[in-house]
XYZ file of C-alpha atoms in Angstrom:
690
model
C 66.815 103.329 121.749
C 64.850 100.082 121.915
C 66.501 97.333 120.231
C 64.454 96.419 117.111
C 64.218 92.812 117.386
C 66.680 90.036 118.715
C 69.424 88.866 117.260
C 69.742 85.662 115.225
C 70.014 82.111 117.505
C 68.994 79.600 114.671
C 71.178 77.362 113.053
C 70.805 78.528 109.490
C 73.008 81.326 107.543
C 73.438 84.748 109.459
C 75.405 88.083 108.855
C 77.647 89.519 111.677
C 76.870 92.953 111.839
C 78.982 95.441 113.508
C 78.432 99.563 114.601
C 79.013 101.796 116.683
C 76.096 102.297 119.329
C 75.947 106.090 118.970
C 75.025 105.004 115.379
C 72.048 103.346 116.612
C 69.183 105.646 114.922
C 70.909 105.321 111.925
C 72.006 101.600 111.846
C 68.315 100.100 113.331
C 66.262 100.945 110.133
C 68.821 99.434 108.098
C 68.535 95.771 109.930
C 65.182 96.153 109.783
C 64.933 96.211 106.521
C 67.561 93.643 106.020
C 65.657 91.272 108.223
C 62.112 92.055 106.026
C 64.049 90.387 102.683
C 65.085 87.769 104.679
C 68.496 88.537 105.896
C 69.602 86.957 109.301
C 70.781 88.954 111.140
C 72.961 88.952 115.138
C 74.213 91.937 116.489
C 75.097 92.198 119.977
C 72.151 93.956 121.493
C 71.301 92.516 124.934
C 74.778 90.681 125.673
C 75.307 91.649 129.061
C 78.972 92.592 129.942
C 80.919 89.867 131.835
C 82.970 86.914 131.243
C 80.889 85.191 128.294
C 80.472 88.652 126.255
C 83.849 88.471 124.502
C 83.402 84.467 123.964
C 79.715 85.108 122.447
C 81.150 87.476 120.282
C 83.832 85.738 119.012
C 81.505 82.477 118.493
C 79.386 84.481 116.742
C 81.879 85.953 114.087
C 83.336 82.653 113.648
C 79.998 81.247 112.548
C 78.682 83.726 110.707
C 78.371 83.573 106.976
C 79.638 87.697 106.140
C 80.226 90.217 108.081
C 78.907 93.845 107.671
C 80.498 96.730 109.568
C 79.124 100.499 109.492
C 82.088 102.553 109.258
C 81.585 106.119 111.023
C 84.114 108.086 112.960
C 82.768 106.640 115.962
C 83.259 103.359 114.761
C 86.427 103.680 113.731
C 87.776 104.773 116.980
C 85.700 102.000 119.030
C 88.036 99.691 120.234
C 85.681 96.831 120.455
C 84.737 97.897 116.821
C 88.034 97.445 115.491
C 88.875 94.413 117.611
C 85.569 92.588 116.156
C 86.669 93.581 112.365
C 90.096 92.090 113.276
C 88.439 88.979 114.212
C 86.226 88.531 111.315
C 89.765 89.509 108.700
C 91.052 86.647 111.079
C 88.419 84.434 110.450
C 88.494 84.997 106.676
C 85.251 86.104 106.812
C 83.977 88.480 103.610
C 83.697 92.224 105.117
C 81.361 94.246 103.958
C 81.946 98.469 105.089
C 78.973 100.703 104.841
C 80.894 104.146 104.815
C 77.730 106.356 106.887
C 79.600 109.116 106.588
C 82.864 110.222 105.511
C 85.725 108.854 107.742
C 89.226 109.067 108.398
C 91.338 105.258 109.291
C 94.009 105.336 111.363
C 96.908 102.219 109.872
C 95.707 99.634 112.343
C 91.860 99.949 110.846
C 92.956 100.919 107.398
C 95.364 98.082 106.641
C 92.468 94.982 108.809
C 89.521 96.458 106.394
C 92.429 96.244 103.636
C 90.560 95.248 100.111
C 87.029 94.340 101.292
C 84.205 95.378 99.743
C 82.613 99.123 100.509
C 79.920 100.759 99.522
C 79.433 104.840 100.049
C 75.828 105.517 100.991
C 76.072 109.128 100.299
C 77.249 108.090 96.680
C 73.860 106.798 95.909
C 71.277 109.122 93.856
C 68.366 107.139 95.865
C 68.257 104.875 99.428
C 66.901 102.423 96.782
C 69.724 102.501 94.997
C 72.067 102.087 97.689
C 69.787 99.426 99.328
C 69.559 97.115 95.980
C 73.299 97.467 96.380
C 73.861 96.755 99.462
C 71.143 93.505 99.266
C 72.895 92.229 96.004
C 76.549 92.591 97.682
C 75.457 90.502 100.902
C 73.583 87.706 98.359
C 76.122 87.503 96.000
C 76.860 84.091 97.019
C 72.855 83.070 97.488
C 73.737 81.610 100.715
C 72.773 84.508 103.597
C 69.046 83.567 104.219
C 66.467 81.742 105.989
C 66.928 78.426 104.253
C 70.331 77.142 104.100
C 71.675 75.399 107.463
C 75.326 75.812 108.180
C 77.889 73.500 110.453
C 79.750 75.074 113.660
C 83.073 75.301 113.122
C 85.355 75.058 115.927
C 87.570 78.554 116.792
C 90.887 78.665 115.768
C 93.413 79.906 118.218
C 93.758 82.999 116.506
C 89.768 83.904 117.652
C 90.288 82.547 121.096
C 93.452 85.381 121.476
C 91.153 88.124 120.273
C 88.802 87.389 122.470
C 90.920 87.568 125.374
C 91.360 91.048 123.967
C 88.120 91.516 123.496
C 87.465 90.547 127.507
C 89.804 93.535 128.454
C 87.485 95.943 126.990
C 84.255 94.112 128.113
C 83.510 96.848 130.941
C 81.014 99.624 131.474
C 83.423 101.814 129.483
C 83.843 99.109 126.168
C 82.770 101.750 123.746
C 84.764 104.480 124.657
C 86.277 106.745 121.738
C 90.203 106.924 121.653
C 90.977 110.169 119.811
C 94.472 110.044 119.843
C 97.599 108.218 120.516
C 96.472 105.792 123.371
C 99.729 106.713 125.349
C 98.993 109.945 125.315
C 101.146 111.573 122.844
C 99.314 113.298 119.531
C 99.727 111.654 116.090
C 98.643 112.149 112.699
C 96.524 109.020 111.529
C 97.159 107.619 108.252
C 94.412 108.956 105.833
C 92.941 106.201 103.219
C 89.452 106.812 102.863
C 87.217 103.752 101.212
C 87.485 104.667 97.272
C 84.953 103.504 94.376
C 87.998 104.690 91.759
C 89.569 101.010 92.429
C 91.592 99.150 89.407
C 93.857 96.008 89.410
C 95.903 96.206 85.914
C 96.398 92.836 84.767
C 100.023 91.911 82.772
C 99.661 92.277 78.852
C 99.265 89.208 77.132
C 101.935 88.291 74.593
C 100.594 88.302 71.133
C 103.658 88.299 68.992
C 104.086 85.755 66.676
C 107.571 84.445 68.304
C 105.813 84.355 71.867
C 108.441 85.897 73.013
C 107.425 89.655 74.652
C 105.851 88.160 78.099
C 109.026 89.957 79.914
C 107.993 93.640 77.976
C 104.231 92.655 78.714
C 104.988 92.280 82.374
C 107.077 95.563 82.650
C 104.981 97.633 80.702
C 101.845 96.494 83.405
C 104.396 97.044 85.782
C 105.507 100.458 85.081
C 101.360 101.404 84.468
C 100.985 100.031 87.990
C 103.509 102.474 89.549
C 102.365 105.328 87.909
C 98.522 104.974 88.723
C 99.762 104.629 91.853
C 100.410 108.402 92.027
C 97.170 109.844 91.024
C 95.176 110.978 93.834
C 91.701 109.138 93.972
C 93.255 106.235 92.759
C 92.959 102.596 94.457
C 95.451 100.511 92.513
C 95.836 96.460 93.917
C 99.537 95.840 93.928
C 101.242 93.864 91.201
C 102.022 91.308 92.994
C 97.852 90.147 93.714
C 97.154 91.215 89.811
C 99.924 89.209 88.337
C 99.188 86.013 90.549
C 96.491 85.718 88.144
C 98.755 85.597 84.989
C 98.153 82.931 82.186
C 94.715 81.309 84.097
C 92.243 82.283 81.404
C 89.651 83.133 83.954
C 86.676 85.459 83.379
C 87.791 89.148 84.174
C 84.878 89.601 86.551
C 85.644 87.183 88.478
C 89.138 88.428 88.683
C 88.302 91.591 89.830
C 85.749 90.252 92.653
C 88.681 88.607 94.068
C 90.796 91.483 94.422
C 87.403 93.790 95.018
C 88.264 96.223 92.800
C 85.858 97.798 90.325
C 87.576 98.426 87.234
C 89.814 95.716 85.673
C 92.077 96.837 82.832
C 93.385 93.923 80.708
C 95.376 94.149 77.094
C 97.828 92.432 74.865
C 100.960 93.448 73.195
C 102.397 92.697 70.137
C 105.760 93.776 68.051
C 106.258 93.846 64.145
C 109.798 94.936 63.251
C 110.251 98.221 65.099
C 106.721 98.994 66.068
C 104.631 97.807 69.539
C 101.097 97.608 69.166
C 99.609 97.932 72.609
C 95.278 96.976 72.866
C 93.959 97.459 76.131
C 90.442 97.402 77.342
C 89.094 98.359 80.586
C 86.266 96.959 82.180
C 83.336 97.008 84.704
C 83.765 94.536 87.078
C 80.266 94.805 88.618
C 78.218 94.352 84.645
C 81.037 93.066 83.165
C 80.693 96.261 80.161
C 83.870 97.628 78.220
C 83.949 101.135 79.780
C 86.654 102.090 77.414
C 89.002 100.108 74.987
C 91.701 101.312 72.660
C 95.040 100.531 70.572
C 98.243 101.775 71.236
C 101.055 102.162 68.921
C 104.773 103.425 68.980
C 108.393 103.108 67.937
C 110.324 100.797 70.174
C 113.166 103.494 70.478
C 109.717 105.841 71.945
C 108.395 103.157 74.300
C 108.399 105.567 77.471
C 106.211 107.972 75.683
C 104.242 105.155 74.918
C 103.890 104.170 78.354
C 102.605 107.568 79.817
C 100.299 108.069 76.887
C 98.889 104.639 78.103
C 98.728 105.798 81.794
C 97.463 109.535 81.200
C 94.276 107.698 78.744
C 93.699 105.334 82.042
C 93.997 108.018 84.556
C 91.304 109.734 82.247
C 88.982 106.866 81.489
C 88.605 105.979 85.446
C 88.364 109.068 86.654
C 87.798 112.047 84.561
C 87.951 115.134 87.075
C 91.958 113.841 87.923
C 93.724 116.843 87.891
C 97.415 116.192 86.719
C 100.153 118.079 87.128
C 101.075 120.233 83.968
C 104.073 117.902 81.972
C 104.564 115.680 84.680
C 105.082 112.033 83.502
C 103.779 109.417 85.644
C 105.734 106.599 84.142
C 109.543 107.061 85.019
C 111.696 104.361 83.859
C 114.793 105.921 84.603
C 116.300 105.662 81.717
C 115.956 106.784 78.437
C 118.011 104.182 76.618
C 115.377 101.676 75.219
C 117.311 99.039 75.184
C 118.857 99.432 78.410
C 115.548 99.161 79.713
C 114.740 96.455 77.778
C 117.647 94.750 79.307
C 116.679 96.066 82.781
C 113.073 94.182 81.974
C 114.266 90.800 80.613
C 116.588 90.420 83.802
C 113.602 91.308 86.109
C 111.737 88.521 84.671
C 114.314 85.934 84.926
C 114.919 87.420 88.399
C 110.807 86.346 89.722
C 111.941 82.687 88.518
C 114.274 82.395 91.263
C 116.139 78.913 89.438
C 120.320 79.410 90.314
C 120.406 79.808 86.119
C 117.538 82.377 85.996
C 119.444 84.481 88.398
C 122.585 84.231 86.889
C 121.031 85.515 83.545
C 119.083 87.953 86.017
C 122.465 89.661 86.617
C 123.719 89.309 82.996
C 121.009 91.097 81.837
C 121.225 93.820 84.710
C 125.266 94.290 83.700
C 124.140 94.884 79.706
C 121.723 97.672 81.359
C 124.191 99.508 83.291
C 126.939 99.012 80.240
C 124.092 100.960 78.176
C 123.372 103.373 80.408
C 125.755 103.956 83.462
C 123.394 106.102 85.290
C 120.813 103.501 85.402
C 120.234 103.463 89.157
C 117.845 101.001 89.100
C 119.510 98.538 87.445
C 122.086 99.295 90.323
C 119.392 98.384 92.680
C 118.295 95.041 91.010
C 122.048 93.841 90.358
C 122.536 94.666 94.031
C 119.509 92.648 95.135
C 120.231 89.731 92.625
C 123.767 89.488 94.047
C 122.952 89.019 97.350
C 120.097 86.226 96.760
C 122.346 84.365 94.936
C 124.586 84.125 97.614
C 121.731 83.947 100.536
C 120.485 80.713 98.440
C 123.291 79.445 96.261
C 126.210 80.031 98.269
C 129.360 82.242 97.983
C 128.019 84.915 99.868
C 131.139 86.354 100.456
C 132.137 86.571 96.766
C 128.779 88.011 95.968
C 128.841 90.305 98.931
C 132.423 91.560 97.053
C 130.517 92.347 93.804
C 127.243 94.209 95.203
C 129.959 96.410 97.391
C 131.594 97.033 93.690
C 128.173 97.675 92.458
C 127.632 99.979 94.804
C 130.723 102.347 94.237
C 130.067 102.466 90.697
C 126.034 103.689 91.453
C 128.093 106.016 93.730
C 129.680 107.518 90.905
C 126.933 107.866 88.965
C 124.962 109.441 91.238
C 127.236 111.112 93.764
C 125.157 113.002 95.605
C 122.780 110.602 95.790
C 119.367 112.471 94.838
C 117.572 108.885 93.779
C 115.284 106.931 96.327
C 116.860 103.426 95.281
C 119.910 104.691 97.345
C 118.269 103.931 100.790
C 117.454 99.961 100.120
C 120.991 99.517 97.962
C 123.217 100.809 101.016
C 120.733 99.037 103.872
C 121.192 96.044 101.727
C 125.149 96.274 102.465
C 126.361 98.725 104.100
C 123.974 98.707 106.787
C 122.287 95.186 106.329
C 123.758 93.646 109.267
C 122.953 96.505 111.249
C 119.080 97.173 110.463
C 117.897 94.232 108.615
C 119.879 91.768 111.757
C 120.126 94.304 114.388
C 117.263 94.244 116.956
C 116.832 97.603 118.100
C 118.185 99.275 114.980
C 115.417 97.635 113.202
C 112.642 98.174 115.296
C 113.761 101.644 115.218
C 113.333 101.877 111.412
C 110.407 99.860 111.278
C 108.152 102.049 113.619
C 108.896 104.786 112.023
C 107.446 103.512 108.533
C 104.552 102.579 110.266
C 103.764 106.039 111.881
C 105.244 108.115 108.247
C 104.005 106.772 105.456
C 105.313 109.011 103.373
C 109.361 107.656 104.702
C 111.455 106.851 101.725
C 111.854 103.356 102.881
C 107.932 102.491 102.569
C 108.951 102.775 98.654
C 104.919 103.888 98.353
C 103.727 100.663 99.677
C 102.319 101.175 102.624
C 102.374 97.495 104.106
C 105.834 97.489 103.922
C 106.580 98.862 107.341
C 104.199 96.662 109.013
C 105.580 93.818 107.114
C 108.862 93.980 108.588
C 108.113 95.302 112.208
C 105.712 91.814 112.220
C 108.905 89.454 111.317
C 110.506 91.348 113.835
C 108.181 90.374 116.647
C 108.557 87.025 114.957
C 112.200 87.019 115.181
C 111.984 87.842 118.729
C 109.860 85.057 119.526
C 106.031 87.444 120.005
C 104.405 84.577 117.349
C 101.123 85.718 118.245
C 101.404 89.173 118.249
C 103.419 88.456 114.519
C 100.617 86.717 113.493
C 97.805 89.599 114.329
C 99.763 92.152 112.693
C 101.015 90.284 109.321
C 96.831 88.456 108.602
C 95.492 92.373 107.044
C 98.637 92.535 105.419
C 97.328 90.042 103.147
C 93.761 91.260 102.750
C 95.538 94.629 100.710
C 97.915 91.982 99.109
C 96.395 89.387 98.659
C 98.394 87.398 96.371
C 101.653 88.612 97.690
C 103.888 85.442 97.850
C 106.275 86.965 100.530
C 103.394 87.623 102.934
C 101.816 84.151 102.474
C 105.137 82.501 103.088
C 105.587 84.804 106.495
C 101.875 83.932 107.382
C 102.702 80.249 106.965
C 105.872 80.384 108.587
C 103.639 81.910 111.608
C 101.533 79.146 111.966
C 103.793 76.836 112.074
C 105.158 78.938 114.432
C 102.269 78.521 116.558
C 101.509 74.955 116.517
C 98.966 75.376 113.364
C 100.145 73.380 111.208
C 97.157 72.515 108.877
C 96.887 76.553 108.096
C 100.654 76.742 107.808
C 100.853 73.807 104.878
C 97.777 75.059 103.364
C 99.041 78.536 103.162
C 102.431 77.157 101.611
C 99.950 74.645 99.179
C 98.601 78.208 98.101
C 101.783 80.033 98.060
C 103.412 77.539 95.115
C 99.886 77.436 93.506
C 100.627 81.323 92.569
C 104.662 80.880 92.346
C 105.561 77.227 91.871
C 108.844 78.008 91.805
C 109.568 79.829 95.337
C 112.307 78.129 96.569
C 112.255 79.059 99.896
C 108.901 78.165 99.994
C 109.702 74.412 99.358
C 112.504 74.543 101.288
C 110.453 75.463 104.199
C 107.968 72.846 103.112
C 110.470 70.711 103.405
C 111.466 71.229 106.316
C 108.020 71.152 107.989
C 107.295 68.436 106.715
C 109.992 66.442 107.900
C 109.414 67.478 111.362
C 105.718 66.417 111.241
C 107.074 63.142 109.980
C 105.828 63.516 106.529
C 108.964 61.832 105.161
C 107.904 60.973 101.854
C 106.123 64.412 101.301
C 109.676 65.747 102.643
C 111.095 63.678 99.722
C 109.032 64.528 96.925
C 109.791 68.436 97.463
C 113.878 66.977 97.928
C 113.355 66.082 94.116
C 111.862 69.560 93.009
C 114.738 71.474 95.461
C 117.292 68.833 93.761
C 116.433 71.015 90.059
C 117.127 74.075 91.679
C 120.170 73.414 94.246
C 123.726 71.918 93.754
C 124.543 68.570 94.744
C 126.082 69.767 97.718
C 123.217 71.520 99.036
C 120.863 69.039 97.904
C 123.139 66.280 99.953
C 122.267 68.520 102.995
C 118.886 67.657 102.125
C 119.387 63.975 102.153
C 120.976 63.834 105.416
C 117.869 65.502 106.892
C 115.944 63.007 104.843
C 118.362 60.021 106.562
C 117.874 61.531 110.277
C 113.663 61.912 109.831
C 114.256 57.800 108.843
C 115.816 57.252 111.933
C 120.032 57.063 111.184
C 120.696 59.733 112.981
C 124.401 58.488 112.839
C 124.750 58.118 108.973
C 122.596 61.627 108.951
C 125.807 63.449 111.078
C 128.530 61.743 108.515
C 126.420 63.075 105.809
C 126.389 66.665 107.049
C 130.527 66.248 108.262
C 131.521 65.680 104.519
C 129.715 68.614 103.189
C 130.106 70.794 105.776
C 132.952 72.699 103.750
C 131.611 73.178 100.988
C 131.541 76.895 99.484
C 127.769 75.756 97.914
C 126.338 75.414 101.100
C 125.193 78.726 103.221
C 126.719 78.422 106.714
C 123.421 79.116 108.232
C 121.824 76.337 106.596
C 124.292 73.751 108.064
C 124.038 75.122 111.432
C 120.230 74.650 111.287
C 120.298 71.053 110.273
C 123.562 70.465 112.826
C 120.999 72.332 115.098
C 118.140 70.184 114.340
C 120.771 66.498 114.315
C 121.351 67.783 118.369
C 124.949 68.603 117.348
C 125.080 71.841 119.493
C 128.919 72.406 118.861
C 129.052 71.985 115.131
C 125.670 74.197 115.034
C 126.876 77.259 116.737
C 130.565 76.860 115.146
C 128.786 77.487 111.856
C 125.704 79.823 112.845
C 128.520 82.110 114.191
C 130.410 81.730 110.803
C 126.936 82.860 109.105
C 126.876 86.003 111.300
C 130.931 86.625 110.936
C 129.822 86.579 106.748
C 126.966 89.227 107.842
C 124.504 86.829 107.063
C 121.183 88.464 107.907
C 119.097 84.811 108.349
C 120.752 83.962 111.377
C 119.030 87.093 112.950
C 116.375 84.313 112.593
C 116.995 81.492 114.064
C 114.102 82.013 116.819
C 111.059 81.634 113.676
C 113.670 78.849 111.691
C 113.610 76.137 114.397
C 109.581 76.446 114.477
C 109.572 74.710 110.939
C 112.641 71.904 111.900
C 113.086 71.446 115.391
C 110.327 69.344 117.968
C 108.389 71.521 119.998
C 109.868 70.361 123.306
C 113.630 70.058 121.850
C 113.620 73.879 121.369
C 113.784 75.422 124.855
C 117.153 73.902 126.007
C 118.667 75.507 123.320
C 117.179 78.771 123.791
C 118.324 79.059 126.943
C 121.581 77.604 126.556
C 124.770 80.222 126.749
C 125.563 79.269 123.169
C 122.262 80.693 122.124
C 122.537 84.381 124.157
C 125.926 84.312 123.072
C 125.116 84.420 118.954
C 122.143 86.406 119.340
C 123.972 88.904 121.150
C 126.061 89.562 118.266
C 122.869 91.151 116.970
C 122.100 93.379 120.085
C 119.514 90.748 121.518
C 119.808 89.981 124.911
C 117.859 89.286 127.993
C 116.094 92.916 128.618
C 115.055 92.704 124.619
C 111.608 91.326 124.664
C 110.529 93.127 127.116
C 111.922 96.204 125.895
C 110.161 95.596 122.365
C 107.202 94.677 124.628
C 106.526 98.391 125.451
C 108.003 99.689 122.157
C 105.517 97.851 120.055
C 102.785 99.139 122.455
C 104.095 102.646 122.083
C 102.662 102.126 118.377
C 99.766 100.124 119.022
C 97.671 102.850 118.138
C 99.047 102.290 114.646
C 98.891 98.503 114.683
C 96.115 97.573 116.611
C 98.213 94.833 118.061
C 99.600 94.661 122.113
C 102.289 92.746 122.735
C 102.146 90.545 126.043
C 105.632 89.401 127.781
C 104.591 86.043 129.677
């Protein structure tokens, strides 16, 4: 079938179109219609395969204003289409997906498409309605057309990496279709059809006279999010993304568009004596109309029934045909004691603040929740997490780990049969923390299962968790490019998740893209201004790049959260960056015995100053204490140590001796590449060993 017109070659804005060549008969009429409406179209017809083909594809994606993907079983299984979609995602292009027919998405494409705008063609009553909607989506910024000129931008290193991947398949068989695992083994691909019933739940606004119910409004909204995710056909935006708009006073339609959902639930909470009043509104993002609004009222002591009533009413409003199990509760607080639940929510609220004092307050609240309900396993899990966090960031790790283990033993008395899913991560954090979180081979075994089996308990209902952990494992093993490829699509699924943004910032620094790294840190801190780890990372990266004044300013902020001794470590690095290595070493030695400073911090600091003997002494001490962050040394150094100073360290016997404690040896990189490539059908990432 002959192409209807030549691909656009001008300087104006254009849309890049991705589709399977077997869908030509369905796609070509669409492209002709869009072109008649004044939309400039670039598609790959007429480009001969060869050395220049992948380069032209990469350049076209980079220069495009939007990316239009026609989804079908053929395009979903086409390696070229999948690579083009990933190119668009890595280039931060708005992706519009048109579903030509019901299509199953496996893990890799599912993650890459993420929260992109989607139109289901068969869902419209007439072709005119569908085409009007498609055109409005493409023109929503008013920039796609013949009149606007746009400057050409240089391609990123990530696009060049994927251009190389495209070159591998740029052959006569480039458009073959993969029906199973590329290694020949059968698999059951994850199914996640593009659904119109998408919703974002915003944190409830505190309207109480004393403005002292923020913790409760956050907790009820979070519990509602968790409950809605259990409903078949309900596509729910994660808490981290929904809550990123907290206190911003933005238009709800704007929030909905940024999160790529069609409905937004907003509400307020008010307390008068023992009565709670919750006002909710469900809003259509497209037109801003109220779909549904309702006031809920109930006793504080019956908050669980109130939460479940809200969840069921929201489901009925969004998906009237949804079928729920009779008597099944969508929300499960894990306790029947309202006071214990309130203490738990207060603890969660303080935990998110991440300062030393707030962590101490969180621990007190979690302990109170457990005293009120000794069987409240979610409170135990939160308490253990708070202990480990405090030990990792604020010193006294041995003491904090001992307290965490004691809490674990207490939890075992409450649930001796270990029937609650919370046990998996409680034990993983403590008893198996070093083996799983730090040891490379054990970690790979777990994370690969989490990717392949989305129902695995370790995923905790979050489809990105296994991919996130696997990307981190690749980074810890030195495969920074592959880790970045795997991490980038996760941000599209949960665009406001600060942990994903933190790791992306680290990975951009690891591959030498410092501009994007610094921007990602700025974006992260705009969402979470008190994120201690992000500020510490940014402090180190600025110092490495010679931006000492910027590092000094961040030091002032960290001093509020850090102890005097830990702040003194930052000051020693500042002295080093200003050119006085001897004075910096003296300062580090002076605080080296402080229990307030985690030994891995000292190890990395001494390493940066070139004192290998003291560095590896403290790093081994951290490993003795079961500090999982020691195994991240290969990633950590990229934010602190100059590029030319790292190879001698990595090739030293001292480094290999340390890493061997985590089951890392000279054979591990090649072994990991083989393991990672064995699940590439799910991740779409190919790992290569240089």
